[in-house]
Coordinates of C-alpha atoms and ligand atoms in Angstrom, one line a residue:
M569 CA -48.3 -8.8 -7.6
N570 CA -48.4 -12.5 -6.7
H571 CA -51.1 -13.7 -3.5
S572 CA -50.3 -16.9 -4.4
T573 CA -47.1 -17.2 -3.4
V574 CA -48.1 -16.0 0.0
A575 CA -49.5 -18.4 3.0
N576 CA -52.5 -16.6 4.1
A577 CA -52.3 -13.9 1.3
E578 CA -52.7 -11.3 3.9
V579 CA -51.2 -7.5 3.0
V580 CA -48.7 -6.3 6.0
R581 CA -48.0 -3.2 6.6
L582 CA -44.8 -1.8 6.9
I583 CA -43.8 1.4 9.0
T584 CA -40.3 3.2 7.3
I585 CA -38.6 6.3 7.1
P586 CA -37.6 7.0 3.0
I587 CA -34.3 6.0 2.8
S588 CA -33.6 4.1 5.9
H589 CA -31.5 1.5 4.9
Y590 CA -32.7 -1.3 7.3
C591 CA -36.3 -0.1 5.8
E592 CA -34.9 -1.1 2.2
K593 CA -34.0 -4.6 3.2
V594 CA -37.0 -5.1 4.5
R595 CA -39.0 -4.1 1.5
W596 CA -36.5 -6.2 -0.7
G597 CA -37.5 -9.4 1.7
L598 CA -40.7 -8.5 0.5
D599 CA -40.8 -7.6 -3.1
L600 CA -38.9 -11.3 -3.4
L601 CA -40.8 -13.1 -1.9
K602 CA -44.1 -11.6 -3.1
I603 CA -45.9 -10.8 0.0
P604 CA -48.3 -7.9 -0.6
Y605 CA -47.9 -4.9 1.5
I606 CA -49.0 -1.4 2.1
E607 CA -45.6 0.8 3.0
E608 CA -46.5 3.2 5.4
R609 CA -43.5 5.9 4.8
H610 CA -43.0 8.4 8.1
V611 CA -40.5 11.9 8.3
P612 CA -37.5 11.4 11.2
A613 CA -39.8 12.5 14.5
F614 CA -42.5 11.8 13.1
H615 CA -42.3 8.4 12.6
S616 CA -42.4 7.9 16.4
F617 CA -46.0 8.7 16.5
A618 CA -46.4 5.6 14.1
T619 CA -43.8 3.1 15.5
R620 CA -45.0 3.7 19.1
K621 CA -48.5 2.3 18.5
Y622 CA -46.7 -1.3 18.2
G623 CA -44.1 -1.4 20.9
G624 CA -41.4 0.0 18.2
S625 CA -39.0 3.1 18.6
S626 CA -37.1 2.9 15.0
V627 CA -38.4 1.6 11.9
P628 CA -38.7 -0.2 10.2
V629 CA -42.3 -1.9 12.0
L630 CA -44.0 -4.7 10.2
V631 CA -47.7 -4.9 11.0
T632 CA -49.2 -8.2 10.7
K633 CA -52.2 -10.5 11.7
S634 CA -50.0 -12.7 13.9
G635 CA -48.2 -9.9 16.0
N636 CA -45.8 -6.7 14.7
F637 CA -41.5 -6.8 14.4
T638 CA -39.7 -4.4 15.7
D639 CA -36.9 -5.1 14.0
S640 CA -35.4 -5.4 10.4
T641 CA -33.7 -9.2 11.1
D642 CA -37.2 -10.3 13.1
I643 CA -39.0 -9.3 10.6
L644 CA -36.9 -11.2 7.8
H645 CA -37.2 -13.9 9.6
Y646 CA -40.9 -13.8 10.4
L647 CA -41.2 -13.1 5.9
D648 CA -39.3 -16.1 5.4
T649 CA -42.2 -18.2 7.7
L650 CA -44.9 -17.0 5.4
S651 CA -43.0 -17.2 1.7
R652 CA -44.0 -20.9 -0.8
E653 CA -41.3 -19.5 -2.9
S654 CA -39.1 -22.6 -3.5
H655 CA -36.6 -21.1 -1.6
G656 CA -37.0 -18.5 0.9
L657 CA -34.7 -16.3 2.2
Y658 CA -32.5 -18.7 4.6
P659 CA -31.7 -22.2 3.7
K660 CA -32.5 -25.0 4.6
E661 CA -29.4 -26.9 5.0
P662 CA -27.8 -25.8 8.9
E663 CA -24.4 -25.2 7.7
L664 CA -25.5 -22.6 5.0
R665 CA -28.4 -21.4 7.4
R666 CA -25.2 -20.8 9.8
E667 CA -23.2 -19.0 7.5
V668 CA -26.1 -16.9 6.7
E669 CA -27.4 -15.8 9.9
E670 CA -23.2 -14.9 10.6
L671 CA -23.0 -12.4 7.6
E672 CA -26.4 -11.1 8.5
E673 CA -24.8 -10.0 11.5
L674 CA -21.9 -8.8 10.5
F675 CA -23.9 -6.3 8.2
D676 CA -26.1 -5.6 10.3
A677 CA -24.1 -4.8 13.7
R678 CA -21.1 -3.0 11.8
L679 CA -22.1 -2.4 8.0
G680 CA -25.2 -0.3 8.4
A681 CA -24.2 1.3 11.7
D682 CA -20.7 2.8 8.9
T683 CA -22.3 3.4 5.9
R684 CA -25.3 5.4 7.9
T685 CA -22.6 7.3 9.5
W686 CA -20.0 7.9 6.8
A687 CA -23.6 9.3 4.5
Y688 CA -25.1 11.4 6.6
F689 CA -21.9 12.9 7.7
Y690 CA -21.7 14.5 3.9
R691 CA -25.3 14.7 3.7
S692 CA -27.7 15.5 6.7
G693 CA -27.6 19.2 6.5
D694 CA -28.0 19.3 2.6
R695 CA -31.8 20.1 3.0
K696 CA -32.3 19.4 -0.5
T697 CA -31.0 15.8 -0.3
M698 CA -32.7 15.7 2.7
R699 CA -36.1 17.0 1.4
T700 CA -35.7 13.3 -1.2
A701 CA -34.7 11.1 1.7
W702 CA -36.7 11.6 4.3
C703 CA -39.8 13.1 2.7
N704 CA -40.4 10.8 -0.4
G705 CA -44.0 9.5 -0.3
T706 CA -44.5 11.0 3.5
P707 CA -47.5 12.5 4.4
L708 CA -48.4 16.3 3.5
F709 CA -48.2 17.5 7.7
E710 CA -44.1 15.8 8.0
R711 CA -43.6 17.7 4.9
L712 CA -44.9 20.8 6.4
G713 CA -43.4 19.6 9.5
F714 CA -39.9 18.5 7.8
E715 CA -39.5 22.6 6.0
I716 CA -39.9 24.1 8.9
A717 CA -38.1 21.8 11.3
F718 CA -35.5 20.1 9.2
P719 CA -32.6 22.3 11.1
L720 CA -33.5 21.1 14.3
I721 CA -34.1 17.7 12.3
S722 CA -30.9 17.5 11.4
S723 CA -28.8 18.3 14.3
K724 CA -30.3 15.8 16.4
V725 CA -30.1 13.1 13.6
R726 CA -26.7 13.7 14.3
Q727 CA -26.1 13.9 17.5
V728 CA -28.0 10.5 18.4
Y729 CA -25.7 8.9 15.9
S730 CA -22.2 10.9 16.8
I731 CA -21.6 12.1 13.5
T732 CA -18.5 14.1 13.1
A733 CA -15.5 13.8 11.0
D734 CA -13.7 11.2 13.3
S735 CA -16.6 8.7 13.3
A736 CA -17.4 9.3 9.5
A737 CA -13.3 8.2 8.9
S738 CA -13.7 5.2 11.2
S739 CA -17.0 3.9 9.9
L740 CA -15.2 4.3 6.1
Q741 CA -12.7 2.0 7.8
G742 CA -15.6 -0.1 8.9
I743 CA -16.9 -0.5 5.3
K744 CA -13.5 -1.2 3.5
E745 CA -13.0 -4.5 6.1
V746 CA -16.5 -5.4 5.6
F747 CA -16.3 -4.8 1.6
E748 CA -13.0 -6.8 1.8
I749 CA -14.5 -9.8 3.7
V750 CA -17.1 -9.5 1.3
D751 CA -14.3 -9.7 -2.1
R752 CA -12.6 -12.8 -0.1
R753 CA -16.0 -14.4 0.0
L754 CA -16.8 -13.5 -3.7
A755 CA -13.3 -15.3 -4.8
G756 CA -13.0 -17.4 -7.5
G757 CA -16.6 -15.9 -9.4
K758 CA -18.8 -17.0 -6.9
T759 CA -22.2 -15.5 -7.8
Y760 CA -23.9 -15.5 -4.3
L761 CA -22.2 -14.9 -0.4
A762 CA -23.7 -18.5 0.4
G763 CA -25.0 -21.0 -1.7
D764 CA -25.9 -21.0 -5.1
T765 CA -29.4 -19.1 -4.7
I766 CA -30.0 -15.4 -3.3
S767 CA -30.6 -15.4 0.2
A768 CA -31.0 -13.2 3.3
A769 CA -26.9 -12.5 3.7
D770 CA -27.4 -11.3 -0.2
I771 CA -30.1 -8.4 0.1
I772 CA -29.2 -7.5 3.6
F773 CA -25.1 -6.5 2.0
A774 CA -26.6 -4.8 -0.7
A775 CA -28.8 -2.9 1.3
L776 CA -27.0 -1.7 4.2
A777 CA -24.2 -0.7 1.3
A778 CA -26.0 1.7 -1.3
P779 CA -25.8 4.8 1.0
V780 CA -22.0 4.3 -0.1
L781 CA -22.6 2.6 -3.8
L782 CA -26.1 4.6 -4.8
P783 CA -27.6 1.5 -7.0
P784 CA -29.4 3.3 -9.8
E785 CA -32.8 0.8 -9.3
H786 CA -33.0 2.2 -5.1
P787 CA -36.8 2.9 -5.1
V788 CA -35.7 6.4 -3.3
S789 CA -33.2 7.6 -5.4
V790 CA -31.5 10.8 -3.3
A791 CA -29.0 11.9 -5.7
K792 CA -26.2 11.3 -8.9
I793 CA -23.2 11.0 -7.9
E794 CA -21.9 14.3 -10.4
E795 CA -24.4 15.8 -7.5
L796 CA -21.9 14.7 -4.5
P797 CA -18.9 16.3 -2.8
I798 CA -15.9 15.9 -4.6
E799 CA -14.6 13.8 -1.9
M800 CA -17.1 11.9 -1.1
A801 CA -18.4 10.8 -4.8
A802 CA -14.3 9.7 -5.1
V803 CA -14.7 7.2 -2.0
I804 CA -18.8 5.9 -4.0
K805 CA -16.6 5.5 -6.7
E806 CA -13.3 3.8 -5.3
L807 CA -16.0 1.5 -3.4
Q808 CA -18.1 1.0 -6.8
S809 CA -15.1 -0.6 -8.3
T810 CA -14.2 -3.5 -5.7
A811 CA -15.8 -6.7 -6.3
A812 CA -18.1 -6.7 -3.1
G813 CA -19.7 -3.1 -4.4
V814 CA -19.7 -4.6 -8.3
Y815 CA -21.8 -7.5 -7.2
A816 CA -24.3 -5.8 -4.8
L817 CA -24.4 -3.4 -8.0
R818 CA -25.3 -6.0 -10.1
L819 CA -28.0 -7.5 -7.5
Y820 CA -29.4 -4.5 -7.6
R821 CA -29.9 -4.6 -11.5
E822 CA -30.9 -8.1 -11.7
Q823 CA -32.3 -9.3 -8.8
R824 CA -34.2 -5.5 -7.6
H825 CA -37.7 -5.9 -8.6
V826 CA -39.5 -3.2 -6.8
S827 CA -43.6 -4.5 -6.4
Ligands
GSH1201 N1 -32.0 -3.2 14.4 C1 -32.9 -2.2 14.0 C2 -32.0 -0.8 13.4 C3 -33.0 0.5 12.5 C4 -32.7 1.7 12.6 O1 -31.7 1.7 13.1 N2 -33.5 2.1 12.2 C5 -33.2 3.8 12.0 C6 -33.1 4.2 10.6 S1 -32.1 3.9 9.5 C7 -34.6 4.5 13.1 O2 -35.5 3.9 13.1 N3 -34.1 5.5 13.2 C8 -35.0 6.2 14.3 C9 -34.9 6.0 16.0 O3 -34.6 4.6 16.0 O4 -36.0 6.8 16.2 C10 -33.2 -2.5 13.4 O5 -32.5 -3.5 12.1 O6 -34.4 -2.8 12.3

């Protein structure tokens, strides 16, 4: 890991739930900017003991000497100020920066919620899948808690995110709409969503779309497409073959260097 690219070489702490795509968005930002960090993973429900200390309820939470950040977008903006890379996550040029921030807002508010709803509809009741998704790299005590409390955690998650057949169907509609917006932005062979280099817009799209694209390079890989329910696998294959899907999978393949 190259500490010289970081303003003060502080090792920050990132509190996560392993499969959370909002956490993956921040992990990717840290890896891209080569900022040294320690990830502290928790099983859902147990995560709140860790986040509460820092004033957060959800993950990710970033703990730094300069303060604690409890929202993934605030975290990316903060990380950008630490970076000494030639380009950060947000372009300096005001018009381009505005474009990145508009896309960020769209992906955070719509895509992230929709991909989570749709994927949880199919998978949140499956103990084996959720064992990897929620327990990978977490403390032993929490993994034991998962084995005992899985039905409760799973049903709480479905309740909190209102996971039903109807919400999954309307989320899929929402996902397709955002993919079409991205398809249009990439028209003409553009490599990135805004400007000539990778920006926050690109990593946010790819990270928040990961639950419906299953990139093999994802640090928490939960399932192979052959293992999924047929209906779910068919939708994933369809989304993988769109211009937006091909682009996000390429970003994972070429730009997701896990530290
Ligand atoms: N706006 C927040 C949303 C993060 C979020 O929804 N995190 C979910 C996991 S994907 C979470 O922590 N859920 C558990 C909870 O809210 O208690 C952000 O971008 O950081």
